[in-house]
Amino acid sequence: ILNVEQSPQSLHVQEGDSTNFTCSFPSSNFYALHWYRWETAKSPEALFVMTLNGDEKKKGRISATLNTKEGYSYLYIKGSQPEDSATYLCAFKEAAGSARQLTFGSGTQLTVLP
Amino acid sequence: GAVVSQHPSWVICKSGTSVKIECRSLDFQATTMFWYRQFPKQSLMLMATSNEGSKATYEQGVEKDKFLINHASLTLSTLTVTSAHPEDSSFYICSARSLAGSAQETQYFGPGTRLLVL
């Protein structure tokens, strides 16, 4: 069983604060690392697919970095807004296995207070 | 981005009944669909992978006779929870992908179905 961990489990920040959270995953057999944003009662929305060590991706105020050698990825949100409130999921895909399924972390629940 | 719908969003049923959940890719053809289950405060756990026109592949510990999966077309997969019991109460969510093989390919998720078995 693959171990994908996210920290913190939950986070409250004030509007305008910048924040970041962590996803740790196995450092061997890496294929890809996915980040999703999941708002209540909606579908998880794909944010980033990261494949190369040292990758940095950005979408508006949200960015992510990847370190496959040590097995972690950071997600950063700059100037948090209330609409950023959601659960942020990471999912690891390993190179072995024919289906290359996603193994999910349990998520970081972000609440941005106005 | 691609849209995946899931129906119903909520279902309450009596113990012993069967429940069917539909997952549709609305604007792309999904060669592969995935079914996940999530218990409270836990991560999404893959139940099975289905490829259009072939039998689903179930993860260890998931009873294939209990959770029937049909992927008869490139836009529709169904999950039937047969003879549901209270311990089957959970959140079920599907995802779909169009093509495998690229490291950049992603999965698109439906909004999920919350099942409560009384």
PDB file of N, CA and C in Angstrom, chain A residues 8 22 36 43 52 65 69 74 88 102 112:
ATOM      1  N   PRO A   8      -0.902  20.407   6.657  1.00  0.00           N
ATOM      2  CA  PRO A   8      -1.703  19.925   7.781  1.00  0.00           C
ATOM      3  C   PRO A   8      -3.031  19.338   7.300  1.00  0.00           C
ATOM      4  N   THR A  22       1.715  20.647   2.345  1.00  0.00           N
ATOM      5  CA  THR A  22       2.668  19.643   1.880  1.00  0.00           C
ATOM      6  C   THR A  22       1.993  18.336   1.502  1.00  0.00           C
ATOM      7  N   TYR A  36      -5.457  18.489  -6.791  1.00  0.00           N
ATOM      8  CA  TYR A  36      -6.855  18.807  -7.070  1.00  0.00           C
ATOM      9  C   TYR A  36      -7.364  19.778  -6.008  1.00  0.00           C
ATOM     10  N   SER A  43     -17.350  18.800  -8.044  1.00  0.00           N
ATOM     11  CA  SER A  43     -16.362  17.812  -8.459  1.00  0.00           C
ATOM     12  C   SER A  43     -14.964  18.303  -8.126  1.00  0.00           C
ATOM     13  N   LEU A  52       8.120  16.108 -13.512  1.00  0.00           N
ATOM     14  CA  LEU A  52       9.581  16.156 -13.491  1.00  0.00           C
ATOM     15  C   LEU A  52      10.100  16.741 -12.186  1.00  0.00           C
ATOM     16  N   THR A  65       5.335  23.083  -6.307  1.00  0.00           N
ATOM     17  CA  THR A  65       6.696  22.634  -6.608  1.00  0.00           C
ATOM     18  C   THR A  65       6.763  21.132  -6.368  1.00  0.00           C
ATOM     19  N   LYS A  69      12.971  13.348  -5.649  1.00  0.00           N
ATOM     20  CA  LYS A  69      14.058  12.603  -5.005  1.00  0.00           C
ATOM     21  C   LYS A  69      13.803  12.432  -3.516  1.00  0.00           C
ATOM     22  N   TYR A  74       4.967  20.865  -2.625  1.00  0.00           N
ATOM     23  CA  TYR A  74       4.339  21.939  -1.878  1.00  0.00           C
ATOM     24  C   TYR A  74       3.321  22.644  -2.769  1.00  0.00           C
ATOM     25  N   TYR A  88      -7.794  20.533  -0.556  1.00  0.00           N
ATOM     26  CA  TYR A  88      -6.781  20.359  -1.593  1.00  0.00           C
ATOM     27  C   TYR A  88      -6.207  18.945  -1.463  1.00  0.00           C
ATOM     28  N   LEU A 102      -4.241   6.450  -9.419  1.00  0.00           N
ATOM     29  CA  LEU A 102      -3.907   7.510  -8.484  1.00  0.00           C
ATOM     30  C   LEU A 102      -4.097   7.018  -7.056  1.00  0.00           C
ATOM     31  N   VAL A 112     -10.535  30.088   4.433  1.00  0.00           N
ATOM     32  CA  VAL A 112     -10.029  31.457   4.385  1.00  0.00           C
ATOM     33  C   VAL A 112     -11.093  32.359   4.992  1.00  0.00           C
TER      34      VAL A 112
END
